[in-house]
PDB file of N, CA and C in Angstrom:
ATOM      1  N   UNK W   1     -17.061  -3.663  -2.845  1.00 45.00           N
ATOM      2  CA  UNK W   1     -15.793  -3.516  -2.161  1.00 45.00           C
ATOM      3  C   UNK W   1     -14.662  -3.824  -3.117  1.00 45.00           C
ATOM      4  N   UNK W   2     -13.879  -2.682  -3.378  1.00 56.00           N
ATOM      5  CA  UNK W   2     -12.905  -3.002  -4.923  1.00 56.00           C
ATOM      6  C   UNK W   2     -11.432  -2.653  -3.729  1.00 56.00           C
ATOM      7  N   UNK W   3     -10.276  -2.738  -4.479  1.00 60.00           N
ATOM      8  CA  UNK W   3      -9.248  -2.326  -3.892  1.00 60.00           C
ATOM      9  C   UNK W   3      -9.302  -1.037  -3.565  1.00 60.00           C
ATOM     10  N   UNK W   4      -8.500  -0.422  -2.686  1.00 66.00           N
ATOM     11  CA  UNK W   4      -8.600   0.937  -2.340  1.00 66.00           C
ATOM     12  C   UNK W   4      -7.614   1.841  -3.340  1.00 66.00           C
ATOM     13  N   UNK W   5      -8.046   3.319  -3.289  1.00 81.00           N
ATOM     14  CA  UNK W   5      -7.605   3.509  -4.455  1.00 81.00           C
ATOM     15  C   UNK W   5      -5.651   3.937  -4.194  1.00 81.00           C
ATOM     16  N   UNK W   6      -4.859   3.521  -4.955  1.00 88.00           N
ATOM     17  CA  UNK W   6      -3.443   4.165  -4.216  1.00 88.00           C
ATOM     18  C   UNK W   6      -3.069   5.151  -4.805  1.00 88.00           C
ATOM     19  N   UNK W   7      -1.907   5.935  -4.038  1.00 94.00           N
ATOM     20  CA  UNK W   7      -1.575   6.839  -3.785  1.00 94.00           C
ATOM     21  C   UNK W   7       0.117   6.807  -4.105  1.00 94.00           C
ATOM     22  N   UNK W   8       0.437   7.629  -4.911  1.00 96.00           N
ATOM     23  CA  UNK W   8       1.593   7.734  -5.643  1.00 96.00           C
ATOM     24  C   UNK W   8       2.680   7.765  -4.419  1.00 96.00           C
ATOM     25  N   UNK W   9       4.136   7.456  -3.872  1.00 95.00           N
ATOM     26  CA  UNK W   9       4.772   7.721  -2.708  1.00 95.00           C
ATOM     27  C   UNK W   9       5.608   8.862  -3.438  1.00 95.00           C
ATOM     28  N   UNK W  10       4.970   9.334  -4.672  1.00 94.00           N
ATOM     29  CA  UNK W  10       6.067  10.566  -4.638  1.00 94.00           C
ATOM     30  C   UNK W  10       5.261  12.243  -4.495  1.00 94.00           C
ATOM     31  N   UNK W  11       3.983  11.572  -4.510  1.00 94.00           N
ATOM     32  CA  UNK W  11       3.214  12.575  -3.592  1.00 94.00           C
ATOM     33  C   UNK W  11       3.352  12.616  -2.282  1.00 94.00           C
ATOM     34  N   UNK W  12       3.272  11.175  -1.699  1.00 92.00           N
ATOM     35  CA  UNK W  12       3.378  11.556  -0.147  1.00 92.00           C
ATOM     36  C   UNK W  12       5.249  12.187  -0.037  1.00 92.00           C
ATOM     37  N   UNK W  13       5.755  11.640  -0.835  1.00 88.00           N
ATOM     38  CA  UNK W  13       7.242  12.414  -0.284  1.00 88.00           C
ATOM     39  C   UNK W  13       7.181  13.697  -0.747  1.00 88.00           C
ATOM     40  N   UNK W  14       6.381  14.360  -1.500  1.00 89.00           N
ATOM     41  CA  UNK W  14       6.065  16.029  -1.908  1.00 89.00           C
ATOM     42  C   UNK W  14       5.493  16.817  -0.726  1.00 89.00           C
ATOM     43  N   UNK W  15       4.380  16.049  -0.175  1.00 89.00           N
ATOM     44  CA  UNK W  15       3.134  16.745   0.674  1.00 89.00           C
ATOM     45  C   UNK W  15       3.357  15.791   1.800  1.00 89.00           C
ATOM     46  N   UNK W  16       4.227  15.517   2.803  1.00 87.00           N
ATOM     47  CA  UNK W  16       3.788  14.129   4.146  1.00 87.00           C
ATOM     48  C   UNK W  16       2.803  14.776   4.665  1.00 87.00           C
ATOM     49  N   UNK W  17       2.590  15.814   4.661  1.00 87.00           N
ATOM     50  CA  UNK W  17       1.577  16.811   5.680  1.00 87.00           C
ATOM     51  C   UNK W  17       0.226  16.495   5.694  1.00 87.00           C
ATOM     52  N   UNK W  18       0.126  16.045   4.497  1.00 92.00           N
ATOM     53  CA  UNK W  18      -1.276  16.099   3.919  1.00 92.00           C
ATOM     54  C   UNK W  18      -1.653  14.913   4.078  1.00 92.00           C
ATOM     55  N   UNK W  19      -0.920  13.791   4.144  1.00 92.00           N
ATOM     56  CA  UNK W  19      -1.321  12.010   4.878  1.00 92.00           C
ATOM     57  C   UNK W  19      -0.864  11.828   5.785  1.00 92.00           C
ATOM     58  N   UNK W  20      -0.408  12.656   6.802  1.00 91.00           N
ATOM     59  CA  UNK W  20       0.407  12.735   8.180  1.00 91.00           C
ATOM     60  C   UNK W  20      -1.269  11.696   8.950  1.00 91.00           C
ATOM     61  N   UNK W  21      -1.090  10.551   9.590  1.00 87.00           N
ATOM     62  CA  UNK W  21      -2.142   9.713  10.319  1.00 87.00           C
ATOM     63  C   UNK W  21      -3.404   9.305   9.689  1.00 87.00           C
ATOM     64  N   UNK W  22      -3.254   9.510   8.269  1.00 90.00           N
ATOM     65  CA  UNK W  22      -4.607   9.406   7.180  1.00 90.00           C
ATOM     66  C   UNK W  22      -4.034   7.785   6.764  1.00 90.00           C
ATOM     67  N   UNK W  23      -4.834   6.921   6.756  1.00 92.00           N
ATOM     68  CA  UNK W  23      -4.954   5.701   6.049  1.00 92.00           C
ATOM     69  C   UNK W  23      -4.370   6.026   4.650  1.00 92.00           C
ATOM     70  N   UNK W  24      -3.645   5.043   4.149  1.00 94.00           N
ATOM     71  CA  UNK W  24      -3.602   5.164   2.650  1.00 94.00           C
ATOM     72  C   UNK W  24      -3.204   4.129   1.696  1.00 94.00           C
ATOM     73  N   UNK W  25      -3.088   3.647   0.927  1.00 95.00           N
ATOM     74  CA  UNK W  25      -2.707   2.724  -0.102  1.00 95.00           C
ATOM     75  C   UNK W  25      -1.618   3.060  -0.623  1.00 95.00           C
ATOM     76  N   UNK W  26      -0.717   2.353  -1.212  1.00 96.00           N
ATOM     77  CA  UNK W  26       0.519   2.415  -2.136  1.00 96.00           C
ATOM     78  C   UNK W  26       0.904   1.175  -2.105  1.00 96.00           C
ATOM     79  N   UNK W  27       1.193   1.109  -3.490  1.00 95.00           N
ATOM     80  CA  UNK W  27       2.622  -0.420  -4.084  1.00 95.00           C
ATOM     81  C   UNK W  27       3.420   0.006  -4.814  1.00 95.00           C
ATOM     82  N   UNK W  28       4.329  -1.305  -4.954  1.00 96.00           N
ATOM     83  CA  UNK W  28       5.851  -0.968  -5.478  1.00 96.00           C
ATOM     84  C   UNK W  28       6.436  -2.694  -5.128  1.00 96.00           C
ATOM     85  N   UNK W  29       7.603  -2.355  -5.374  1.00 97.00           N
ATOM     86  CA  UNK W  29       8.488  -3.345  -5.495  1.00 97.00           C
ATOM     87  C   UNK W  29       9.415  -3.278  -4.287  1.00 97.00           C
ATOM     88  N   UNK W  30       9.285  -4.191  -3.390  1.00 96.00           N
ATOM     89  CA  UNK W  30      10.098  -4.160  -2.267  1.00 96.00           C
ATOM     90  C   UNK W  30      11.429  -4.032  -2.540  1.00 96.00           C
ATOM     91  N   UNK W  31      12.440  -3.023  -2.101  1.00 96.00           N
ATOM     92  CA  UNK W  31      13.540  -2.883  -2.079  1.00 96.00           C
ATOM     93  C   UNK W  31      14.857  -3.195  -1.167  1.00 96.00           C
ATOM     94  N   UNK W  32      14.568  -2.983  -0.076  1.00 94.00           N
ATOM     95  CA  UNK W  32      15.222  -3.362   1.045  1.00 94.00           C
ATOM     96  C   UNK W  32      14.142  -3.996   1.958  1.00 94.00           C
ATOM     97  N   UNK W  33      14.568  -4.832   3.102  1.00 91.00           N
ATOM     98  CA  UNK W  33      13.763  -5.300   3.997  1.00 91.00           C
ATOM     99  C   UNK W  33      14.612  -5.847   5.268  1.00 91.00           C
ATOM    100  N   UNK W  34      14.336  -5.850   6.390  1.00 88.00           N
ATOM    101  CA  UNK W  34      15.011  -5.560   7.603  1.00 88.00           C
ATOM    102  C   UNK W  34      14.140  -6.317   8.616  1.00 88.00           C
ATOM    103  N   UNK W  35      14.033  -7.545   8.954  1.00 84.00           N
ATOM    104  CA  UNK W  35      13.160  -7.929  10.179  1.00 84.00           C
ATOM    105  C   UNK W  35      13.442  -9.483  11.312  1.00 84.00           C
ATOM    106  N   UNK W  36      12.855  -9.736  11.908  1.00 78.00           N
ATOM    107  CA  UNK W  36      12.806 -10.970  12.705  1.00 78.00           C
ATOM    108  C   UNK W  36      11.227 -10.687  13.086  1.00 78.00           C
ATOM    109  N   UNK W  37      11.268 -12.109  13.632  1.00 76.00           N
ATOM    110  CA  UNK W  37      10.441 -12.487  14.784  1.00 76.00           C
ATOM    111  C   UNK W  37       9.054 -12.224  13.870  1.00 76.00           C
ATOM    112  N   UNK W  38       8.963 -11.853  12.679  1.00 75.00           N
ATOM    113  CA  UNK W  38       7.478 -11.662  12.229  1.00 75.00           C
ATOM    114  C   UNK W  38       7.233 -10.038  12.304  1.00 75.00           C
ATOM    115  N   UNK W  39       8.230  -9.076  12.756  1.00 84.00           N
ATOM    116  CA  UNK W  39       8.685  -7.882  12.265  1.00 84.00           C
ATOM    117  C   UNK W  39       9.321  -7.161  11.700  1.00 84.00           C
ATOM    118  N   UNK W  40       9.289  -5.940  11.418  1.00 89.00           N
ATOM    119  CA  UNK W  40      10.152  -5.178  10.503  1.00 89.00           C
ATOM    120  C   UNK W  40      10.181  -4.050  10.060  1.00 89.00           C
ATOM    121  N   UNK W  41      11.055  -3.692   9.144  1.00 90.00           N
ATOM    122  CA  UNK W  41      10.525  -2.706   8.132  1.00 90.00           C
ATOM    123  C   UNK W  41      11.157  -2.743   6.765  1.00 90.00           C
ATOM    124  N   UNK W  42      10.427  -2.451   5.756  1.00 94.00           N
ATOM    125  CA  UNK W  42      10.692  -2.756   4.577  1.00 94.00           C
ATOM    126  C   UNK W  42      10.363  -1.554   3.476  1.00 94.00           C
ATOM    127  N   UNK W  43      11.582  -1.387   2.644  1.00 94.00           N
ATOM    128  CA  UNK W  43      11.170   0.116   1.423  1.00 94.00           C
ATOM    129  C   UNK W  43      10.811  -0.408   0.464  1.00 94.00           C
ATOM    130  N   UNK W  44       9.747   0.314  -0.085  1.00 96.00           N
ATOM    131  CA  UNK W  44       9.058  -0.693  -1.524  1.00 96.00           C
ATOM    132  C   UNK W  44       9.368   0.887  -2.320  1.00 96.00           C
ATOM    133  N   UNK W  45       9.301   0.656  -3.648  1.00 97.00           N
ATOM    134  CA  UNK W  45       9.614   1.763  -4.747  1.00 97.00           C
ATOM    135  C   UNK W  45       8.378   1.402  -5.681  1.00 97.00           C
ATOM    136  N   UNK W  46       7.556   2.432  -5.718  1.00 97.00           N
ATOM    137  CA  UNK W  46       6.706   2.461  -7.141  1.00 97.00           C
ATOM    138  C   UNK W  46       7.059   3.040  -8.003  1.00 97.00           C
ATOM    139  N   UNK W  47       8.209   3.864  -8.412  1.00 96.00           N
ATOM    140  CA  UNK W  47       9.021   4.569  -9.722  1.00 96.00           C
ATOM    141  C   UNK W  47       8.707   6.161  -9.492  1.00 96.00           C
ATOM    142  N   UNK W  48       8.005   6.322  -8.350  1.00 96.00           N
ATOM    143  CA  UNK W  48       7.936   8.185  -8.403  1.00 96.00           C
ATOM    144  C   UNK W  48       8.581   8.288  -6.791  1.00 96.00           C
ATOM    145  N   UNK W  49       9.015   7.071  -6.085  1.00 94.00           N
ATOM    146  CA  UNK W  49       9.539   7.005  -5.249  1.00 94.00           C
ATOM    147  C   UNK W  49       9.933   6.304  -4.193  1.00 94.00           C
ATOM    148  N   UNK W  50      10.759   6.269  -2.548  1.00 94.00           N
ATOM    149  CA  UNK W  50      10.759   5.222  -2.049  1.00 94.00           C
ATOM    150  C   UNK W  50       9.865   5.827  -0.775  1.00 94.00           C
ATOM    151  N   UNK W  51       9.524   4.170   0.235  1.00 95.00           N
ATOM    152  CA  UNK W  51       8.763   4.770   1.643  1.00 95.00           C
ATOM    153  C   UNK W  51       9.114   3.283   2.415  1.00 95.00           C
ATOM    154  N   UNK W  52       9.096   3.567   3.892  1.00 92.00           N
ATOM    155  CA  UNK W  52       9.498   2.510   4.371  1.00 92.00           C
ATOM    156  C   UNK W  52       7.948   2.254   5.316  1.00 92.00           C
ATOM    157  N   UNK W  53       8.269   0.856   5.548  1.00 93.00           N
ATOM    158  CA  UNK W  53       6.801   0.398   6.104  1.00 93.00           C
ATOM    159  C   UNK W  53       7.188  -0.496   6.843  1.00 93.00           C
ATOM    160  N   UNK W  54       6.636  -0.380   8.138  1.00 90.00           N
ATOM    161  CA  UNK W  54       6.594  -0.532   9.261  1.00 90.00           C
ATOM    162  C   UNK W  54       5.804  -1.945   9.372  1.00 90.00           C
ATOM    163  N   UNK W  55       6.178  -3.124   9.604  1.00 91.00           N
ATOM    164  CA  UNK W  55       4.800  -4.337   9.979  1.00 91.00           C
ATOM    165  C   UNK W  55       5.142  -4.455  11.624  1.00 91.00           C
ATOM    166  N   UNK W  56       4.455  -5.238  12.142  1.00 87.00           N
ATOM    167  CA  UNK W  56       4.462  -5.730  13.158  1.00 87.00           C
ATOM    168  C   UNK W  56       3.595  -7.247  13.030  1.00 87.00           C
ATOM    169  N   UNK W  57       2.561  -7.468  11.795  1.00 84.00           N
ATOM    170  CA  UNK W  57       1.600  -8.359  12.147  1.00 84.00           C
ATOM    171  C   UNK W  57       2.268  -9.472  10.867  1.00 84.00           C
ATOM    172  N   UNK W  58       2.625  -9.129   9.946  1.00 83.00           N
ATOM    173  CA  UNK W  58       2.837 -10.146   8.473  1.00 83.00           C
ATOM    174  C   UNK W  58       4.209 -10.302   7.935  1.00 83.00           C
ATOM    175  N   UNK W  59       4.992 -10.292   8.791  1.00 86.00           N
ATOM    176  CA  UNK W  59       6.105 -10.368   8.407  1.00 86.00           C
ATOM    177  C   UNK W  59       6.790  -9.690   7.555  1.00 86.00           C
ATOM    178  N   UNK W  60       8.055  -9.085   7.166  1.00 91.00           N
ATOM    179  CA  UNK W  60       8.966  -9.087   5.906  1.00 91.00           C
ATOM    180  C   UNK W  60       8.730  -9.398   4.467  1.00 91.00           C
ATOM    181  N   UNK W  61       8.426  -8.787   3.765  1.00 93.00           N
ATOM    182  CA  UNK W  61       7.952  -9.492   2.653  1.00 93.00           C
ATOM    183  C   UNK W  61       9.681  -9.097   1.873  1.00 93.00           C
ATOM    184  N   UNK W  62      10.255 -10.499   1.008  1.00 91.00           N
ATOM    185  CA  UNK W  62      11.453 -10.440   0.355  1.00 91.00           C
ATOM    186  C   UNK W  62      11.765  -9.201  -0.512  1.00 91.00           C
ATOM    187  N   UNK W  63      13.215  -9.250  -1.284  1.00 93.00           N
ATOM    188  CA  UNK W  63      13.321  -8.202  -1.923  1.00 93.00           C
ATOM    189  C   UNK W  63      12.786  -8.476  -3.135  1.00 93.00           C
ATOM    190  N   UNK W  64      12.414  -7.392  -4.128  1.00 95.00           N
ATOM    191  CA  UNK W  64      12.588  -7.770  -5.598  1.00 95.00           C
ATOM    192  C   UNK W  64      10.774  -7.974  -5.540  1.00 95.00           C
ATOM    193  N   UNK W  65       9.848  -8.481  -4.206  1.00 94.00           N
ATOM    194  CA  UNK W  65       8.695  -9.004  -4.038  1.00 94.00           C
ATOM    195  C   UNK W  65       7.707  -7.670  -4.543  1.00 94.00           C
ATOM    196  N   UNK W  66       6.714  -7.569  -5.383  1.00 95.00           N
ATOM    197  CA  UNK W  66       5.701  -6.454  -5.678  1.00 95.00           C
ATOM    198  C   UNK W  66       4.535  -6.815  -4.477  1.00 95.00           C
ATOM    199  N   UNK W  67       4.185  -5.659  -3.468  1.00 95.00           N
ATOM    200  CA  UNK W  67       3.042  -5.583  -2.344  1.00 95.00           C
ATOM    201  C   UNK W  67       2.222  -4.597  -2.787  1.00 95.00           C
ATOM    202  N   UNK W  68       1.065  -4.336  -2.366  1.00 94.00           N
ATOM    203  CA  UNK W  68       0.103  -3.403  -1.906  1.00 94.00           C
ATOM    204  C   UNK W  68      -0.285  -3.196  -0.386  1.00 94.00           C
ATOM    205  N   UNK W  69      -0.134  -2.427  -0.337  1.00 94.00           N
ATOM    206  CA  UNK W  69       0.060  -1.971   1.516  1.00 94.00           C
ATOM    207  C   UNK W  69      -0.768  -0.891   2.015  1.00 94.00           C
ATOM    208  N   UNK W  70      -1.640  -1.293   2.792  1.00 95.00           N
ATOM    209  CA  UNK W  70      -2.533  -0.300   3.179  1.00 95.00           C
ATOM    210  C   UNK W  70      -1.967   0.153   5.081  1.00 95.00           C
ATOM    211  N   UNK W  71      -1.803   1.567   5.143  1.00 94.00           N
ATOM    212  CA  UNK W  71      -1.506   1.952   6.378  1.00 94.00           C
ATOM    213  C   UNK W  71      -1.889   3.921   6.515  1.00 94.00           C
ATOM    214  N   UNK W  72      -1.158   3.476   8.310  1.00 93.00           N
ATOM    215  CA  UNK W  72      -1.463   5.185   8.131  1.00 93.00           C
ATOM    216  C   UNK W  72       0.362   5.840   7.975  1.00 93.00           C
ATOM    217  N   UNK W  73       0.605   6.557   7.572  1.00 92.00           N
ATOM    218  CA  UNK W  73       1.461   7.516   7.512  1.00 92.00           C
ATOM    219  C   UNK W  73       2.136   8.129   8.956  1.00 92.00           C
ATOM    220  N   UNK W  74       3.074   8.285   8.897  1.00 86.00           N
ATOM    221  CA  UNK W  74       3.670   8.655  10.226  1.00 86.00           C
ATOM    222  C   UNK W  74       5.335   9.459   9.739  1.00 86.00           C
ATOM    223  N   UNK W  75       5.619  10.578  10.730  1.00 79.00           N
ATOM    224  CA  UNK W  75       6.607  11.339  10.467  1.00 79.00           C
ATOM    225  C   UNK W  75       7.797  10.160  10.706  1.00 79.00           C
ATOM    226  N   UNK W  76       7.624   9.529  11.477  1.00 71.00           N
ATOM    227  CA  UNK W  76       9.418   8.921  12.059  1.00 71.00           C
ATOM    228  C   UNK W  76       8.878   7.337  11.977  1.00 71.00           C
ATOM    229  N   UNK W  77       8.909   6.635  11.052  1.00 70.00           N
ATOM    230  CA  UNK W  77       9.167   4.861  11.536  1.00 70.00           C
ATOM    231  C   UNK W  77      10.475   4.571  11.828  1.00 70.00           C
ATOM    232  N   UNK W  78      10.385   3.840  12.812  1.00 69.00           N
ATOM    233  CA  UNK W  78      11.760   3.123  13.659  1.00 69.00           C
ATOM    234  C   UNK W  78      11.233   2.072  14.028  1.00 69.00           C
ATOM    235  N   UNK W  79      12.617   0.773  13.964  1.00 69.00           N
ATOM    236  CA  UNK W  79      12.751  -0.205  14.067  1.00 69.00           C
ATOM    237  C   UNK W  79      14.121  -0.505  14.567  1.00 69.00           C
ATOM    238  N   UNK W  80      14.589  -1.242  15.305  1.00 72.00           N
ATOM    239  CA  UNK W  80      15.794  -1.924  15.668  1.00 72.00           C
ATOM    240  C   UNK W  80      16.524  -0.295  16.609  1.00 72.00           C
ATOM    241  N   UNK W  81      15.650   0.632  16.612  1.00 76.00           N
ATOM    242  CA  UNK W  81      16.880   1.780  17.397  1.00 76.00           C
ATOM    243  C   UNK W  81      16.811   2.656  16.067  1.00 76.00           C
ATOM    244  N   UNK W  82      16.807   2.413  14.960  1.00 74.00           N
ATOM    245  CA  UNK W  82      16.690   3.201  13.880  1.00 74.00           C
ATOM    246  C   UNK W  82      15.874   4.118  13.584  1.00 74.00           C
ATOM    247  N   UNK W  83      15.794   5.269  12.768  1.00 71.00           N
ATOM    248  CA  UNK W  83      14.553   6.287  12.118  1.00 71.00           C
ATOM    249  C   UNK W  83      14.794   6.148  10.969  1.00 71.00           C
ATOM    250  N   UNK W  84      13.885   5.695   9.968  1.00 69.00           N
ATOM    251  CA  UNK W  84      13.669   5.556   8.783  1.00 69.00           C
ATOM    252  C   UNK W  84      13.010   6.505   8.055  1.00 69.00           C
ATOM    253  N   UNK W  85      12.941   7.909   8.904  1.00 74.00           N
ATOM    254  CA  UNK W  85      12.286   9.225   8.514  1.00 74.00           C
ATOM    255  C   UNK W  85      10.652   8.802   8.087  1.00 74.00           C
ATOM    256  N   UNK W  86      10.165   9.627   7.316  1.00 79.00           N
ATOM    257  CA  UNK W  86       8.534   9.237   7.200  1.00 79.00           C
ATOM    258  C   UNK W  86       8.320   7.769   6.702  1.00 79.00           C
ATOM    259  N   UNK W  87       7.413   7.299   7.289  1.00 89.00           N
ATOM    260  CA  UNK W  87       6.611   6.014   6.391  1.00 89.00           C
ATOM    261  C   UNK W  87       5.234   5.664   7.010  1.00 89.00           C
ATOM    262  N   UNK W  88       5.382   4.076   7.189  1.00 93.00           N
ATOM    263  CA  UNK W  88       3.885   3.719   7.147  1.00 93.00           C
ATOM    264  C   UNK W  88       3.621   2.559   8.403  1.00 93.00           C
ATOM    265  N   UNK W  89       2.575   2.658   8.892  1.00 91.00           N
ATOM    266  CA  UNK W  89       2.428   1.461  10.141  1.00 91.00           C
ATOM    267  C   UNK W  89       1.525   0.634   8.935  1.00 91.00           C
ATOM    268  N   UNK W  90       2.060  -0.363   8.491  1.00 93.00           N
ATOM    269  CA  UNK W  90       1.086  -1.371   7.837  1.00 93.00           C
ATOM    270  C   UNK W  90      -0.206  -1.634   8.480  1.00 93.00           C
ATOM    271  N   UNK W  91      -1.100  -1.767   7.794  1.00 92.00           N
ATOM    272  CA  UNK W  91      -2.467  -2.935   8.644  1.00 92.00           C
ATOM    273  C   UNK W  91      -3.122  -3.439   7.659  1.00 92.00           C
ATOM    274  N   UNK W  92      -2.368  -3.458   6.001  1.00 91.00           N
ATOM    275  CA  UNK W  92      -3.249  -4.359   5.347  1.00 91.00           C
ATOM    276  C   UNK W  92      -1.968  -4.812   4.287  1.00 91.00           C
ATOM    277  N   UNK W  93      -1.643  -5.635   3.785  1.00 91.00           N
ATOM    278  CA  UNK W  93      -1.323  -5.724   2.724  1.00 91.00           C
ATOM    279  C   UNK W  93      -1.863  -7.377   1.870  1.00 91.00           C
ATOM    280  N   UNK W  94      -1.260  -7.254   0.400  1.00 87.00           N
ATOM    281  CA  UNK W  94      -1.531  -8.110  -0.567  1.00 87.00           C
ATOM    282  C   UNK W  94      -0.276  -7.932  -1.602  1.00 87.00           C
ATOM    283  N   UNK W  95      -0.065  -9.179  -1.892  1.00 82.00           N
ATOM    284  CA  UNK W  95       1.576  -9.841  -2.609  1.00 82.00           C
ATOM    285  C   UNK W  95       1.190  -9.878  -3.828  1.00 82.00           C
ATOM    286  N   UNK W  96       1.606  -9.584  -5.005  1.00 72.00           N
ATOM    287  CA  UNK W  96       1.623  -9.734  -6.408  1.00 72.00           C
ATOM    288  C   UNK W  96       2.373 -10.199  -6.773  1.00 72.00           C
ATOM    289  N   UNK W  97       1.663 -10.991  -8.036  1.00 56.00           N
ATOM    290  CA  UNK W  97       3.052 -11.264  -9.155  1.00 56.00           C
ATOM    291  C   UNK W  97       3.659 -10.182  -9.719  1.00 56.00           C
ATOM    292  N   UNK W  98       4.321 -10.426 -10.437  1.00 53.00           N
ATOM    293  CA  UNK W  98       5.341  -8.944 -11.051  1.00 53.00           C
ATOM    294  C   UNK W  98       4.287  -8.648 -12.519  1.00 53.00           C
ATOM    295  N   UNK W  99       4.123  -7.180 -12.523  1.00 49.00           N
ATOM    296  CA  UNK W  99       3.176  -7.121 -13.384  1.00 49.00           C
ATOM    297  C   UNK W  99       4.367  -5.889 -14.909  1.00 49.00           C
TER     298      UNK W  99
END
């Protein structure tokens, strides 16, 4: 059981079609982040692009913070009344140091 393998977000912003409800992996460097109560949503950038991700279970992770985030893909994440256009319903992640 190794990490799963990730997936560039500037493919999924090329093709959403093609991970539209498919599980997937991606990291980056959290960019913005938006939450309470142990929810949120947060844009991480891996350098081929940005995606916003949806938690409900792990809180906000800070800005500037490097994650690995495992979820499925979805046309519209919203939070607070908002659409954050495509992203991700989290259900796994892991925090890095800055590499």
């Amino acid at each position: 059981t190794g990490c799963p393998e990730r997936i560039k977000i500037g493919d999924i912003s090329r093709d959403p079609g093609r991970y539209y409800d498919k599980e997937v992996t991606v990291g980056g460097k959290v960019v913005r982040s938006y939450g309470a109560v142990g929810a949120g949503v947060y844009e991480i950038d891996d350098g081929t692009g940005t995606i916003w991700i949806a938690t409900e279970k792990y809180g906000v992770p800070s800005k500037d913070t490097y994650v690995g985030v495992t979820g499925k893909i979805y046309p519209g994440v919203t939070w607070g009344g908002r659409n954050y256009g495509n992203g991700m319903r989290e259900t796994r992640r892991r925090t890095a140091e800055r590499r």
